[in-house]
Short mmCIF file of C-alpha atoms in Angstrom, two decimals:
data_model
loop_
_atom_site.label_atom_id
_atom_site.label_comp_id
_atom_site.label_asym_id
_atom_site.label_seq_id
_atom_site.Cartn_x
_atom_site.Cartn_y
_atom_site.Cartn_z
CA MET A 14 94.99 13.36 90.47
CA LEU A 15 93.32 11.13 87.99
CA LYS A 16 90.29 10.94 90.25
CA ILE A 17 90.11 14.74 90.38
CA PHE A 18 90.44 14.93 86.67
CA TYR A 19 87.79 12.26 86.24
CA SER A 20 85.33 14.01 88.52
CA PHE A 21 86.06 17.32 86.78
CA TRP A 22 85.39 15.69 83.45
CA TYR A 23 82.23 14.06 84.77
CA LYS A 24 80.95 17.39 86.08
CA PHE A 25 81.87 19.59 83.16
CA LYS A 26 82.22 17.26 80.21
CA GLU A 27 79.49 19.08 78.21
CA TYR A 28 81.25 22.38 78.68
CA ILE A 29 84.68 20.94 77.96
CA VAL A 30 83.43 19.34 74.76
CA LEU A 31 81.61 22.55 73.83
CA ILE A 32 84.75 24.64 74.32
CA ILE A 33 86.86 22.18 72.33
CA LEU A 34 84.36 22.12 69.49
CA ILE A 35 83.96 25.90 69.46
CA LEU A 36 87.74 26.25 69.32
CA ALA A 37 87.81 23.73 66.47
CA SER A 38 85.14 25.72 64.64
CA LEU A 39 87.03 28.97 65.13
CA PHE A 40 90.18 27.26 63.93
CA ALA A 41 88.32 26.10 60.82
CA LEU A 42 87.00 29.62 60.32
CA SER A 43 90.48 31.08 60.45
CA ASN A 44 91.82 28.45 58.04
CA ASN A 45 89.26 28.83 55.31
CA ASN A 46 91.79 29.91 52.73
CA ASN A 47 94.12 27.06 53.50
CA ALA A 48 94.84 24.94 50.40
CA SER A 49 94.15 21.62 52.12
CA VAL A 50 90.83 22.91 53.49
CA LYS A 51 89.92 24.03 50.01
CA ASN A 52 90.76 20.60 48.63
CA VAL A 53 88.67 18.79 51.23
CA ARG A 54 85.79 21.14 50.58
CA THR A 55 86.05 20.62 46.83
CA ILE A 56 85.99 16.84 47.21
CA ALA A 57 83.02 16.91 49.59
CA PHE A 58 81.17 19.42 47.50
CA SER A 59 81.68 17.58 44.21
CA SER A 60 80.82 14.14 45.58
CA PHE A 61 77.60 15.36 47.14
CA ALA A 62 76.70 17.43 44.09
CA LEU A 63 75.80 14.20 42.27
CA PHE A 64 72.92 13.51 44.68
CA SER A 65 71.70 17.05 44.76
CA SER A 66 71.91 17.36 40.96
CA LEU A 67 69.62 14.34 40.56
CA ILE A 68 66.96 15.99 42.67
CA SER A 69 67.47 19.43 41.23
CA ASP A 70 67.14 17.93 37.71
CA VAL A 71 63.71 16.64 38.60
CA THR A 72 62.63 19.86 40.25
CA SER A 73 64.14 22.06 37.58
CA SER A 74 62.34 20.14 34.82
CA THR A 75 59.06 20.89 36.60
CA LEU A 76 60.09 24.49 36.98
CA ILE A 77 61.18 24.70 33.34
CA LYS A 78 57.83 23.31 32.25
CA ASN A 79 56.00 26.04 34.17
CA GLU A 80 58.44 28.67 32.98
CA ASN A 81 58.02 27.49 29.39
CA GLY A 82 54.29 27.98 29.62
CA LYS A 83 54.76 31.48 31.01
CA LEU A 84 57.37 32.34 28.38
CA ARG A 85 55.15 31.07 25.57
CA ARG A 86 52.34 33.26 26.79
CA LEU A 87 54.70 36.23 27.10
CA ASN A 88 56.06 35.51 23.65
CA ALA A 89 52.58 35.56 22.16
CA GLU A 90 51.78 38.84 23.90
CA LEU A 91 55.05 40.38 22.74
CA MET A 92 54.47 39.14 19.20
CA LEU A 93 51.11 40.92 19.18
CA GLN A 94 52.72 44.09 20.50
CA VAL A 95 55.52 43.93 17.95
CA ASN A 96 53.00 43.43 15.17
CA LEU A 97 51.04 46.41 16.35
CA LEU A 98 54.18 48.57 16.56
CA ARG A 99 55.31 47.39 13.14
CA LYS A 100 51.93 48.32 11.70
CA TYR A 101 52.17 51.76 13.31
CA GLY A 102 55.68 52.16 11.95
CA ILE A 103 54.63 51.32 8.39
CA GLU A 104 51.61 53.61 8.63
CA ASN A 105 53.82 56.36 10.00
CA GLN A 106 56.32 56.03 7.14
CA GLU A 107 53.56 55.95 4.56
CA LEU A 108 51.84 59.00 6.02
CA LYS A 109 55.14 60.88 6.14
CA ARG A 110 55.77 60.14 2.47
CA LEU A 111 52.22 61.20 1.62
CA LEU A 112 52.65 64.46 3.50
CA ALA A 113 55.84 65.14 1.58
CA LEU A 114 54.07 64.40 -1.69
CA LYS A 115 51.20 66.70 -0.78
CA ASP A 116 53.64 69.53 -0.10
CA THR A 117 55.49 69.15 -3.41
CA THR A 118 52.67 68.55 -5.90
CA SER A 119 50.98 71.51 -7.56
CA PHE A 120 47.70 69.67 -8.15
CA PRO A 121 44.88 69.78 -5.60
CA LEU A 122 44.79 66.44 -3.86
CA ILE A 123 41.99 64.73 -1.97
CA SER A 124 43.31 62.37 0.66
CA ALA A 125 41.55 59.07 1.08
CA SER A 126 42.02 55.76 2.80
CA VAL A 127 41.26 52.36 1.39
CA VAL A 128 38.13 51.03 3.05
CA SER A 129 38.00 47.73 1.25
CA LYS A 130 39.88 45.88 -1.45
CA SER A 131 38.62 43.45 -4.00
CA LEU A 132 41.83 41.64 -4.80
CA ASN A 133 40.38 39.78 -7.75
CA THR A 134 43.18 38.88 -10.17
CA ALA A 135 41.27 40.16 -13.20
CA SER A 136 39.32 43.14 -11.92
CA ASN A 137 41.00 44.59 -8.91
CA THR A 138 39.06 47.44 -7.27
CA PHE A 139 39.42 49.50 -4.10
CA THR A 140 36.76 51.37 -2.17
CA LEU A 141 37.95 54.70 -0.77
CA ASN A 142 36.43 56.76 2.03
CA SER A 143 36.14 59.96 -0.03
CA GLY A 144 33.15 60.67 -2.23
CA LYS A 145 31.11 63.36 -3.93
CA ILE A 146 31.05 65.48 -0.78
CA ASP A 147 34.86 65.67 -0.93
CA GLY A 148 34.74 66.63 -4.60
CA VAL A 149 35.59 63.25 -6.07
CA LYS A 150 34.37 62.61 -9.59
CA PRO A 151 34.60 59.59 -11.88
CA GLY A 152 37.70 59.57 -14.02
CA MET A 153 40.00 61.22 -11.49
CA PRO A 154 43.43 59.56 -11.18
CA VAL A 155 44.42 58.04 -7.88
CA ILE A 156 48.03 58.04 -6.74
CA ASN A 157 50.18 57.45 -3.72
CA ASP A 158 53.72 58.58 -2.94
CA LEU A 159 55.20 55.95 -5.25
CA GLY A 160 53.06 56.53 -8.29
CA PHE A 161 49.89 55.73 -10.12
CA ILE A 162 47.31 53.45 -8.50
CA GLY A 163 44.14 53.67 -10.58
CA ILE A 164 41.14 55.66 -11.76
CA VAL A 165 37.96 56.58 -9.92
CA TYR A 166 35.25 54.47 -11.44
CA SER A 167 32.09 55.27 -9.49
CA VAL A 168 31.27 57.72 -6.72
CA SER A 169 28.70 57.91 -3.93
CA ASP A 170 28.32 60.76 -1.44
CA ASN A 171 30.98 59.51 0.94
CA TYR A 172 32.74 56.74 -0.91
CA SER A 173 34.30 56.09 -4.25
CA MET A 174 35.38 52.97 -6.08
CA ILE A 175 38.55 52.87 -8.10
CA ARG A 176 39.83 50.55 -10.79
CA THR A 177 43.44 49.80 -10.01
CA LEU A 178 46.28 49.00 -12.39
CA ARG A 179 45.42 45.35 -11.97
CA ASN A 180 42.08 45.67 -13.64
CA VAL A 181 41.61 44.32 -17.15
CA ASP A 182 39.14 47.11 -17.90
CA LEU A 183 41.69 49.84 -17.29
CA ARG A 184 43.81 50.89 -20.22
CA ILE A 185 45.87 54.05 -20.13
CA ARG A 186 48.25 55.72 -22.46
CA VAL A 187 51.82 55.68 -21.15
CA LYS A 188 55.28 56.50 -22.39
CA ASP A 189 58.85 55.44 -21.86
CA GLU A 190 60.36 58.28 -19.82
CA ARG A 191 63.76 57.92 -21.50
CA SER A 192 62.89 57.36 -25.17
CA ARG A 193 59.43 58.98 -25.14
CA VAL A 194 57.93 55.95 -26.93
CA ASP A 195 54.16 55.84 -26.39
CA ALA A 196 52.20 52.68 -25.63
CA ILE A 197 48.99 51.40 -24.09
CA LEU A 198 49.20 49.90 -20.63
CA LYS A 199 46.86 47.09 -19.66
CA TRP A 200 46.54 44.30 -17.15
CA ASP A 201 46.26 40.87 -18.77
CA GLY A 202 45.26 39.07 -15.58
CA ASP A 203 48.85 38.11 -14.73
CA ASP A 204 51.09 41.02 -15.68
CA LEU A 205 51.06 44.67 -16.57
CA ILE A 206 51.69 44.74 -20.30
CA LEU A 207 52.66 47.49 -22.70
CA THR A 208 50.99 47.00 -26.07
CA ASN A 209 51.41 48.65 -29.44
CA ILE A 210 55.17 48.99 -29.17
CA PRO A 211 56.79 48.26 -32.51
CA LYS A 212 59.86 46.00 -32.43
CA THR A 213 61.97 48.83 -33.75
CA SER A 214 61.15 51.07 -30.78
CA ASP A 215 63.90 52.14 -28.43
CA ILE A 216 62.97 50.47 -25.15
CA LYS A 217 65.16 48.79 -22.59
CA ILE A 218 64.68 46.74 -19.47
CA GLY A 219 64.64 49.05 -16.48
CA ASP A 220 63.17 52.03 -18.34
CA ARG A 221 60.72 54.01 -16.24
CA ILE A 222 57.17 54.14 -17.54
CA VAL A 223 55.04 57.19 -16.80
CA SER A 224 51.56 58.22 -17.87
CA SER A 225 51.54 60.13 -21.12
CA GLU A 226 50.40 63.73 -21.55
CA LEU A 227 48.43 62.44 -24.50
CA SER A 228 46.28 60.32 -22.20
CA THR A 229 42.67 61.43 -21.87
CA ILE A 230 42.51 59.88 -18.40
CA VAL A 231 45.81 60.89 -16.82
CA PRO A 232 47.16 63.79 -18.84
CA LEU A 233 50.20 64.39 -16.63
CA PRO A 234 53.33 62.30 -16.16
CA ILE A 235 52.78 60.13 -13.12
CA PRO A 236 55.27 57.33 -12.52
CA ILE A 237 53.73 53.91 -13.03
CA GLY A 238 56.49 51.35 -13.10
CA TYR A 239 59.56 50.05 -14.87
CA ILE A 240 60.18 47.53 -17.65
CA THR A 241 61.07 44.07 -16.36
CA SER A 242 61.11 42.06 -19.61
CA ILE A 243 60.78 42.45 -23.38
CA ASN A 244 59.50 39.50 -25.39
CA ASN A 245 60.22 39.51 -29.10
CA MET A 246 57.50 37.43 -30.70
CA SER A 247 58.67 36.36 -34.14
CA THR A 248 55.12 36.23 -35.53
CA ASP A 249 54.16 39.68 -34.30
CA ILE A 250 55.21 43.14 -35.31
CA PHE A 251 54.85 44.39 -31.75
CA ASN A 252 56.86 43.62 -28.65
CA ARG A 253 55.27 42.19 -25.54
CA VAL A 254 56.71 44.29 -22.72
CA LYS A 255 56.12 43.48 -19.08
CA ILE A 256 56.32 46.17 -16.47
CA LYS A 257 56.29 46.17 -12.68
CA SER A 258 54.40 48.91 -10.89
CA PHE A 259 56.19 51.09 -8.36
CA SER A 260 53.29 50.83 -5.94
CA ASN A 261 52.53 47.63 -4.13
CA LEU A 262 48.78 47.37 -4.59
CA THR A 263 48.27 44.69 -1.99
CA SER A 264 49.70 46.74 0.85
CA VAL A 265 48.60 50.25 -0.08
CA GLU A 266 46.29 51.93 2.46
CA ASN A 267 46.45 55.71 2.14
CA LEU A 268 45.97 57.38 -1.21
CA PHE A 269 45.40 60.71 -2.92
CA ILE A 270 42.87 61.50 -5.61
CA ILE A 271 44.09 64.15 -8.03
CA LYS A 272 41.35 66.71 -8.31
CA MET A 273 41.67 67.27 -12.03
CA VAL A 274 38.90 69.11 -13.79
CA LYS A 275 39.30 68.34 -17.42
CA SER A 276 38.16 70.64 -20.15
CA VAL A 277 34.64 69.73 -21.24
CA GLN A 278 35.46 70.75 -24.78
CA MET A 279 38.49 68.54 -24.81
CA ASN A 280 36.47 65.69 -23.42
CA LYS A 281 33.91 66.03 -26.12
CA LEU A 282 36.56 66.36 -28.74
CA GLU A 283 38.65 63.38 -27.75
CA LEU A 284 35.80 61.18 -26.57
CA ASN A 285 37.09 60.54 -23.11
CA PHE A 286 37.69 56.90 -22.57
CA PHE A 287 35.80 56.79 -19.35
CA GLU A 288 32.65 58.54 -20.55
CA LYS A 289 32.71 56.51 -23.68
CA GLU A 290 32.82 53.32 -21.64
CA ASN A 291 30.02 54.49 -19.33
CA SER A 292 27.77 55.40 -22.22
CA ALA A 293 28.47 52.01 -23.78
CA ASN A 294 27.34 50.34 -20.54
CA MET B 3 75.58 4.73 71.15
CA ARG B 4 77.53 4.21 67.97
CA THR B 5 74.43 2.92 66.12
CA LYS B 6 72.43 5.88 67.35
CA PHE B 7 75.07 8.25 66.12
CA LEU B 8 75.34 6.54 62.74
CA LEU B 9 71.60 6.56 62.41
CA SER B 10 71.42 10.28 63.09
CA ILE B 11 74.13 10.89 60.47
CA LEU B 12 72.23 8.67 58.04
CA PHE B 13 69.07 10.69 58.59
CA PHE B 14 71.05 13.84 58.07
CA ILE B 15 71.82 13.06 54.40
CA PRO B 16 68.24 13.12 53.03
CA VAL B 17 67.45 16.12 55.20
CA LEU B 18 70.48 17.94 53.84
CA ILE B 19 69.51 17.10 50.25
CA PHE B 20 66.02 18.38 50.98
CA GLN B 21 67.47 21.52 52.60
CA ILE B 22 69.69 22.44 49.66
CA THR B 23 67.39 21.44 46.81
CA LEU B 24 63.71 21.58 47.76
CA VAL B 25 63.52 24.17 50.53
CA GLN B 26 63.68 26.90 47.89
CA PHE B 27 60.05 26.10 47.08
CA ILE B 28 58.86 27.04 50.55
CA THR B 29 61.10 30.07 50.88
CA TRP B 30 59.23 33.18 51.86
CA ASN B 31 60.94 36.52 51.14
CA ALA B 32 64.36 34.82 51.18
CA ILE B 33 63.63 33.37 54.61
CA THR B 34 64.12 29.63 54.74
CA PRO B 35 63.33 27.11 57.45
CA ASN B 36 66.29 25.11 58.74
CA PHE B 37 65.32 21.43 58.65
CA ILE B 38 68.79 20.31 59.76
CA LEU B 39 68.39 22.30 62.95
CA ILE B 40 65.01 20.69 63.63
CA LEU B 41 66.62 17.27 63.33
CA LEU B 42 69.49 18.36 65.55
CA VAL B 43 67.18 19.70 68.27
CA PHE B 44 65.15 16.53 68.14
CA TYR B 45 68.20 14.32 68.67
CA SER B 46 69.61 16.62 71.32
CA ILE B 47 66.43 16.42 73.40
CA LEU B 48 66.30 12.69 72.84
CA TYR B 49 69.90 11.76 73.61
CA GLY B 50 71.33 14.49 75.78
CA GLN B 51 73.48 17.60 75.74
CA LEU B 52 76.85 16.01 75.01
CA TYR B 53 75.39 14.02 72.16
CA GLY B 54 73.63 17.10 70.81
CA THR B 55 76.79 19.21 70.98
CA VAL B 56 78.90 16.68 69.11
CA LEU B 57 76.13 15.97 66.60
CA GLY B 58 75.74 19.71 66.02
CA PHE B 59 79.44 19.98 65.29
CA VAL B 60 79.30 17.07 62.83
CA TYR B 61 76.16 18.38 61.13
CA GLY B 62 77.72 21.82 60.82
CA LEU B 63 80.98 20.41 59.46
CA LEU B 64 79.17 18.35 56.82
CA PHE B 65 76.90 21.25 55.93
CA ASP B 66 79.84 23.62 55.48
CA LEU B 67 81.80 21.13 53.42
CA ILE B 68 78.93 20.09 51.19
CA THR B 69 77.37 23.47 50.59
CA GLY B 70 80.73 25.11 50.00
CA GLY B 71 80.02 27.81 52.57
CA LEU B 72 82.44 29.40 54.99
CA LEU B 73 83.94 26.44 56.82
CA GLY B 74 83.28 26.82 60.53
CA SER B 75 80.25 29.08 60.46
CA ALA B 76 77.64 26.32 60.48
CA MET B 77 79.92 24.21 62.68
CA LEU B 78 79.93 26.88 65.36
CA SER B 79 76.24 27.72 65.14
CA SER B 80 75.09 24.08 65.09
CA THR B 81 77.39 23.15 67.97
CA LEU B 82 75.87 25.91 70.09
CA ALA B 83 72.33 25.02 68.96
CA GLY B 84 72.91 21.37 69.91
CA PHE B 85 74.32 22.43 73.24
CA ILE B 86 71.34 24.70 74.02
CA ALA B 87 68.83 22.05 72.92
CA GLY B 88 70.61 19.56 75.17
CA TYR B 89 69.53 21.58 78.21
CA PHE B 90 65.99 20.36 77.58
CA SER B 91 67.01 16.72 77.57
CA ASN B 92 65.98 15.93 81.08
CA GLU B 93 64.89 12.30 81.37
CA ASN B 94 61.77 13.22 83.29
CA LYS B 95 60.76 16.05 81.03
CA ARG B 96 61.82 14.65 77.67
CA HIS B 97 58.31 13.59 76.62
CA ILE B 98 56.99 17.01 77.67
CA ASN B 99 59.67 18.83 75.70
CA LEU B 100 58.85 16.79 72.64
CA LYS B 101 55.25 17.99 72.67
CA PRO B 102 54.53 20.28 69.72
CA PHE B 103 54.35 23.61 71.54
CA ASN B 104 57.39 23.02 73.77
CA PHE B 105 59.38 21.59 70.91
CA GLY B 106 58.47 24.62 68.77
CA LEU B 107 59.71 26.99 71.47
CA ILE B 108 62.98 25.07 71.93
CA VAL B 109 63.52 25.10 68.16
CA LEU B 110 62.77 28.84 68.15
CA LEU B 111 65.41 29.50 70.81
CA CYS B 112 68.02 27.30 69.15
CA SER B 113 67.21 28.54 65.68
CA ILE B 114 67.49 32.21 66.62
CA THR B 115 70.84 31.58 68.29
CA ALA B 116 72.13 29.51 65.38
CA SER B 117 70.87 31.96 62.76
CA ILE B 118 72.46 34.94 64.46
CA ILE B 119 75.80 33.21 64.92
CA PHE B 120 75.73 31.82 61.40
CA SER B 121 74.86 35.20 59.90
CA ILE B 122 77.56 36.98 61.93
CA PHE B 123 80.15 34.81 60.23
CA SER B 124 78.65 34.53 56.79
CA THR B 125 75.91 36.87 55.63
CA ILE B 126 75.32 39.74 58.01
CA ASP B 127 76.04 43.22 56.68
CA PHE B 128 77.46 45.42 59.43
CA ASN B 129 76.90 48.56 57.39
CA LYS B 130 73.17 48.09 57.88
CA ASN B 131 71.25 48.71 61.09
CA ILE B 132 72.37 45.92 63.42
CA ILE B 133 68.91 45.54 65.01
CA SER B 134 67.14 45.13 61.68
CA SER B 135 69.90 42.79 60.49
CA LEU B 136 69.50 40.60 63.55
CA PHE B 137 65.74 40.68 63.05
CA GLU B 138 66.00 39.68 59.40
CA GLU B 139 68.82 37.19 59.74
CA GLY B 140 68.01 35.77 63.15
CA LEU B 141 64.47 36.20 64.35
CA LEU B 142 62.54 35.67 61.11
CA PRO B 143 64.30 32.45 60.04
CA GLY B 144 64.01 31.26 63.65
CA LEU B 145 60.28 31.90 63.69
CA TYR B 146 59.78 30.19 60.34
CA THR B 147 61.84 27.17 61.44
CA SER B 148 59.92 26.86 64.70
CA ILE B 149 56.57 26.97 62.86
CA VAL B 150 57.75 24.22 60.52
CA ALA B 151 59.09 22.24 63.50
CA LEU B 152 55.76 22.58 65.26
CA ILE B 153 53.95 21.17 62.23
CA ILE B 154 56.42 18.29 61.84
CA ILE B 155 56.34 17.25 65.48
CA TYR B 156 52.57 17.55 65.52
CA PHE B 157 52.29 14.91 62.80
CA TYR B 158 55.13 12.76 64.16
CA PRO B 159 53.69 9.49 65.57
CA ARG B 160 53.45 9.79 69.36
CA ARG B 161 54.04 6.09 69.95
CA LYS B 162 57.28 6.19 68.03
CA LEU B 163 58.29 9.23 70.01
CA LEU B 164 57.62 7.55 73.37
CA GLU B 165 59.40 4.39 72.25
CA SER B 166 62.48 6.35 71.33
#
């Protein structure tokens, strides 16, 4: 019997072992959810994970290095795109506001864009892409949706140069919108200053300043800025009042020139500031 | 015999680490070569069918335990692959079967069988076309494994092979 069994084993041992092992595998397959199998698997998995984590750390650091390079490049590209979109957004908002202003104002407006800016602290000037052909003349006020920007100073066929609020050569007559106190606005190289305001005048911080109808340059009330500080100088009879303009001159790009044709008689009578200055030069 | 078996288990560990960590870098369209199977086929041809069958079972068991896969799926597929590879372990033809082309074909046969059985129990989706599933899960990994096996055995030192 044993001999038969031995010869059977000798003949078919590969098959017998195969069948046993297949049965063992199928048994393992059917017992996958068994708690003890799970435990064994957890132990084996966690103990081997140490070796594999060492290697994967090395490989992942190489991968991360490559990925970092790619991400940095992508980041730079996205930053450029975001900047471009932000610029478009700002331009869009500005143009929308300008369109709204154009619809509401009763004065004829000439639209213009800033071609170049001379951001000199003492004599700030802008060059606009509208000139004589568009009907621009020296002395015309320039505004944007927030308020006054400057005065056209010289004009060529297609371009014009304006003196902005931050120009020491520009002085305009303004008034306090609330108390109607008149003053002269000028740029002292650091701040916009209101001069000729007696200490007894009714002015307060936060008051809106607009151009005065009495002005020979801007004879209509255009918002300019608001009072930020009032300095009472004991030795002087006038206050030194600082104002902040509504418009941000460093970021402004699209403007309107108010096509104002002033009365020649009035000009002659009041000796227009601009013409007077030109003739002096 | 015992030393041989221990040695083949010892070799299995670095191959397994390589299989679960570095093979991802040579994966092509989610098809990976099975380096464990190449090792198994090699030992099966070298040491016989019984040895190959048992080694396949042990390799499969360790693979299932360590990778956290479905316990039994790799056991079954590797056992069968070792058994099939053992058919080519004829003493007179062993050196012929370890030549690159023959070895590649044996690996292809074993790999296709193992991949199909493994995928039946673990990954295959029966809602998909069964033919395309078998092609994707069985034939393509088998082909890739056999190409890799062909390259490995080509560069394996012949003298060492004849000595063993």
